[in-house]
Short mmCIF file of C-alpha atoms in Angstrom, two decimals:
data_model
loop_
_atom_site.label_atom_id
_atom_site.label_comp_id
_atom_site.label_asym_id
_atom_site.label_seq_id
_atom_site.Cartn_x
_atom_site.Cartn_y
_atom_site.Cartn_z
CA MET A 7 -32.75 62.30 41.46
CA ASN A 8 -29.44 61.05 39.85
CA ALA A 9 -28.33 57.50 40.56
CA LYS A 10 -25.80 56.31 42.78
CA VAL A 11 -25.27 52.98 40.99
CA ARG A 12 -23.82 53.05 37.68
CA LEU A 13 -24.07 49.91 35.15
CA TYR A 14 -22.66 49.03 31.55
CA VAL A 15 -24.92 47.34 29.12
CA ASP A 16 -24.80 46.09 26.14
CA HIS A 17 -27.94 47.41 24.74
CA PRO A 18 -29.44 50.58 23.00
CA LEU A 19 -30.00 53.52 25.22
CA GLY A 20 -32.44 56.09 24.43
CA ALA A 21 -35.69 57.72 25.84
CA GLY A 22 -38.52 55.03 26.62
CA GLN A 23 -35.80 52.37 25.95
CA THR A 24 -36.10 49.44 28.27
CA VAL A 25 -33.08 47.41 28.89
CA PRO A 26 -33.39 43.70 29.91
CA LEU A 27 -31.12 42.42 32.78
CA ASP A 28 -29.07 39.25 32.66
CA ARG A 29 -28.66 37.12 35.66
CA ASP A 30 -25.60 38.61 36.86
CA GLN A 31 -26.80 41.88 36.58
CA ALA A 32 -30.04 41.53 38.36
CA HIS A 33 -27.91 39.91 41.29
CA TYR A 34 -26.03 42.88 41.65
CA LEU A 35 -28.67 45.52 41.19
CA PHE A 36 -31.18 43.62 43.58
CA GLY A 37 -29.35 40.97 45.61
CA VAL A 38 -26.31 43.21 46.40
CA MET A 39 -27.52 46.79 45.95
CA ARG A 40 -30.73 46.16 47.30
CA LEU A 41 -32.72 48.33 44.60
CA ALA A 42 -36.29 47.84 44.06
CA VAL A 43 -39.02 48.86 41.54
CA GLY A 44 -38.81 52.87 41.05
CA ALA A 45 -34.94 53.15 41.71
CA ARG A 46 -32.60 55.28 39.62
CA VAL A 47 -29.54 53.53 37.76
CA ALA A 48 -27.18 55.26 35.60
CA LEU A 49 -26.71 53.12 32.26
CA PHE A 50 -24.03 53.51 29.63
CA ASN A 51 -22.92 51.41 26.71
CA GLY A 52 -19.84 53.22 25.11
CA ARG A 53 -21.95 54.53 22.50
CA ASP A 54 -25.20 56.42 23.51
CA GLY A 55 -23.74 58.40 26.59
CA GLU A 56 -24.97 58.04 30.12
CA TRP A 57 -28.77 57.70 30.83
CA GLN A 58 -30.79 57.70 34.07
CA ALA A 59 -33.07 54.59 34.22
CA GLU A 60 -35.66 53.37 36.36
CA VAL A 61 -36.47 49.87 37.49
CA ALA A 62 -39.45 48.64 36.18
CA GLU A 63 -39.32 45.02 36.77
CA ALA A 64 -36.92 43.35 39.62
CA SER A 65 -36.49 39.40 40.43
CA LYS A 66 -33.77 37.46 41.64
CA ARG A 67 -32.53 36.42 38.26
CA SER A 68 -33.91 39.17 35.73
CA GLY A 69 -35.18 42.71 35.67
CA VAL A 70 -35.82 45.65 33.32
CA LEU A 71 -34.84 49.13 33.32
CA SER A 72 -36.66 51.92 31.84
CA CYS A 73 -34.46 55.03 30.28
CA VAL A 74 -35.84 58.15 31.33
CA GLU A 75 -33.33 60.76 30.37
CA GLN A 76 -29.74 61.49 29.30
CA SER A 77 -27.46 62.59 32.14
CA LYS A 78 -24.24 62.65 30.12
CA PRO A 79 -23.35 62.76 26.45
CA LEU A 80 -20.85 60.14 25.14
CA GLN A 81 -17.19 61.63 25.93
CA MET A 82 -14.90 60.22 23.71
CA PRO A 83 -11.11 59.68 25.12
CA PRO A 84 -8.36 61.18 23.03
CA ASP A 85 -7.18 59.05 19.97
CA LEU A 86 -4.53 57.16 22.28
CA TRP A 87 -3.42 53.45 22.35
CA LEU A 88 -1.84 52.08 25.32
CA ILE A 89 0.59 49.13 24.22
CA PHE A 90 2.48 46.94 27.01
CA ALA A 91 3.91 43.76 27.63
CA PRO A 92 1.87 41.51 30.03
CA ILE A 93 3.23 41.04 33.41
CA LYS A 94 1.94 39.07 36.69
CA LYS A 95 -1.83 38.91 36.70
CA ALA A 96 -2.78 41.61 39.17
CA ARG A 97 -0.47 43.89 37.80
CA THR A 98 -1.76 43.72 34.69
CA ASP A 99 -5.21 43.94 35.58
CA PHE A 100 -3.90 47.21 37.27
CA ILE A 101 -2.35 48.45 34.00
CA VAL A 102 -5.87 47.97 32.07
CA GLU A 103 -8.07 49.40 35.01
CA LYS A 104 -5.55 52.54 35.09
CA ALA A 105 -5.44 52.97 31.22
CA ALA A 106 -9.40 52.97 31.28
CA GLU A 107 -9.62 55.35 34.19
CA MET A 108 -7.04 57.66 32.31
CA GLY A 109 -8.33 58.16 28.86
CA ALA A 110 -6.76 55.42 26.74
CA ALA A 111 -8.99 54.64 23.78
CA ARG A 112 -7.57 51.15 22.98
CA ILE A 113 -5.16 48.93 25.08
CA LEU A 114 -3.01 46.40 23.27
CA PRO A 115 -1.03 43.59 25.22
CA VAL A 116 1.83 42.76 23.12
CA GLY A 117 4.52 39.85 23.44
CA THR A 118 7.96 41.04 23.15
CA GLU A 119 11.32 39.09 23.33
CA PHE A 120 11.91 39.26 26.77
CA THR A 121 8.24 39.35 27.76
CA ASN A 122 7.52 36.67 30.78
CA SER A 123 4.06 36.02 29.84
CA GLU A 124 2.53 34.12 27.01
CA ARG A 125 -0.84 34.20 27.15
CA ILE A 126 -3.65 36.34 28.60
CA ARG A 127 -7.41 36.31 29.50
CA GLN A 128 -8.48 38.94 26.91
CA ASP A 129 -12.29 38.66 28.06
CA ARG A 130 -11.26 39.03 31.84
CA LEU A 131 -9.13 41.99 30.80
CA GLN A 132 -12.20 43.52 28.97
CA ALA A 133 -14.37 43.16 32.03
CA HIS A 134 -11.67 45.12 34.20
CA ALA A 135 -11.98 48.15 31.59
CA VAL A 136 -15.80 47.93 32.01
CA GLU A 137 -15.57 47.90 35.81
CA ALA A 138 -12.99 50.90 35.31
CA ALA A 139 -15.14 52.67 33.14
CA GLU A 140 -18.41 52.13 35.81
CA GLN A 141 -16.23 53.64 38.62
CA CYS A 142 -14.61 56.24 37.06
CA GLY A 143 -18.04 57.93 35.80
CA GLY A 144 -16.93 57.39 32.06
CA THR A 145 -18.97 56.95 29.05
CA TYR A 146 -16.74 55.33 26.71
CA VAL A 147 -15.03 51.73 27.36
CA PRO A 148 -11.39 50.89 25.52
CA GLU A 149 -11.37 48.20 23.78
CA VAL A 150 -8.75 45.45 25.23
CA ALA A 151 -7.25 43.67 22.19
CA ASP A 152 -5.66 40.07 22.37
CA LEU A 153 -2.36 39.54 22.82
CA GLN A 154 -0.21 39.72 19.57
CA LYS A 155 3.60 39.89 18.91
CA LEU A 156 5.14 43.59 19.13
CA SER A 157 7.00 42.81 15.70
CA GLY A 158 3.86 42.06 14.04
CA LEU A 159 2.10 45.37 15.40
CA LEU A 160 5.12 47.38 14.11
CA ASP A 161 4.85 45.73 10.54
CA HIS A 162 1.53 47.06 9.89
CA TRP A 163 2.08 50.28 12.10
CA PRO A 164 -0.02 53.37 10.68
CA ALA A 165 1.70 55.96 9.25
CA GLU A 166 -0.26 58.92 10.87
CA ARG A 167 -0.03 57.27 14.64
CA GLN A 168 2.90 58.79 16.45
CA LEU A 169 4.55 56.45 18.94
CA MET A 170 5.79 57.53 22.58
CA PHE A 171 8.49 55.07 23.14
CA CYS A 172 9.46 54.72 26.65
CA ASP A 173 12.90 53.50 26.72
CA GLU A 174 14.38 52.61 29.88
CA ALA A 175 18.09 52.18 28.61
CA GLU A 176 17.44 56.46 28.66
CA VAL A 177 16.71 56.22 32.25
CA GLY A 178 18.00 59.56 33.74
CA GLN A 179 18.01 61.45 30.43
CA GLN A 180 16.34 64.45 30.11
CA LEU A 181 14.32 63.26 27.25
CA PHE A 182 10.72 64.62 27.04
CA LEU A 183 7.59 64.63 24.95
CA ASP A 184 8.75 67.72 22.92
CA VAL A 185 6.51 68.05 20.08
CA THR A 186 4.36 70.69 18.23
CA LEU A 187 1.60 68.48 16.75
CA GLY A 188 -1.87 69.65 15.93
CA GLU A 189 -4.78 68.35 18.29
CA GLY A 190 -6.44 65.49 17.36
CA GLN A 191 -3.36 63.64 16.41
CA ALA A 192 -3.13 59.49 16.78
CA TRP A 193 -0.85 58.61 18.92
CA ALA A 194 0.38 55.56 21.17
CA ILE A 195 2.45 54.96 24.04
CA LEU A 196 4.44 51.84 24.36
CA ILE A 197 5.87 50.58 27.60
CA GLY A 198 8.12 47.88 27.85
CA PRO A 199 8.27 44.29 29.80
CA GLU A 200 10.05 43.60 32.92
CA GLY A 201 13.12 42.42 31.36
CA GLY A 202 13.47 45.43 28.80
CA PHE A 203 13.52 45.71 25.17
CA SER A 204 15.65 43.59 23.40
CA PRO A 205 18.69 45.25 21.36
CA ALA A 206 16.81 44.57 17.95
CA GLU A 207 13.53 46.07 19.10
CA ARG A 208 15.08 49.20 20.55
CA LYS A 209 16.98 49.75 17.22
CA ARG A 210 13.71 49.35 15.50
CA LEU A 211 12.01 51.52 17.53
CA HIS A 212 14.71 54.30 17.61
CA GLY A 213 14.54 53.99 13.85
CA MET A 214 10.72 54.66 13.33
CA ALA A 215 9.74 58.24 11.81
CA GLN A 216 6.69 58.16 13.93
CA SER A 217 8.95 57.06 17.17
CA HIS A 218 9.21 59.98 19.98
CA VAL A 219 11.89 58.54 22.47
CA VAL A 220 11.28 59.42 26.23
CA SER A 221 13.01 58.97 29.45
CA LEU A 222 10.24 58.71 32.69
CA GLY A 223 12.80 59.93 35.15
CA PRO A 224 16.07 59.13 36.93
CA ARG A 225 14.74 55.61 38.15
CA ILE A 226 13.43 52.65 36.45
CA LEU A 227 10.12 52.27 36.93
CA ARG A 228 7.99 48.90 37.00
CA ALA A 229 5.79 48.27 34.40
CA ASP A 230 2.45 49.19 35.84
CA THR A 231 3.91 52.54 37.36
CA ALA A 232 5.48 53.41 33.96
CA ALA A 233 2.18 53.16 32.50
CA VAL A 234 0.51 55.69 35.01
CA ALA A 235 3.42 57.93 34.50
CA ALA A 236 3.63 58.16 30.91
CA MET A 237 -0.08 58.64 30.31
CA THR A 238 0.05 61.39 33.01
CA LEU A 239 3.02 63.04 30.94
CA TRP A 240 0.94 62.53 27.42
CA GLN A 241 -2.34 63.84 29.03
CA GLN A 242 -0.76 66.91 30.39
CA LYS A 243 1.24 67.55 27.29
CA LEU A 244 -1.33 66.67 24.34
CA GLY A 245 -4.28 65.17 26.24
CA ASP A 246 -7.93 65.77 27.38
CA TRP A 247 -6.72 66.95 30.89
#
């Protein structure tokens, strides 16, 4: 019988492998979910796929799980980065959660000239990515990078990585992701801040050889809506959907 609870663990997984639980994990499984010895839990660590495990020891503050069998192999997402400017706390959380659910391999918050937010809690956003993977059945957890300047990121842009630049100045234009690149191409999606890109940023992005300028329809979208729309467009055209 497959488990009803999925849990991310930072521990190797394999046949017969035991997995110790920390206090928070034990509280969730035994205090909140009311699991007992012998119950099944689905485990994943982003490296070894998903494993069905049984509760071997259970207490209020600790516990031990034992891996029984692999239920899913590791399913890697496409080589896609989502780059976005942080916005209000709840909406930034939403972007990270949906990016993890929709198959981003890496999530990069950036500061632009018109970015309102100057700092993030990287550890909290990473926890949201973990929770999203737990809920959606994924076996991979994307890294959420710490905040960096967009200009610095572009200074060291990989030559082989294509960039889907979602330019709000092109709203209403019929600019689609029209590419014929091979499978497995490295890509990134860039979503702008609430205040839009500056003229200098837009000029630089339009001038990049790897840049593909797109419009996300006839209306200007909020940043969190734009992230979902852009990832949907990319996944349908070039992704694993």
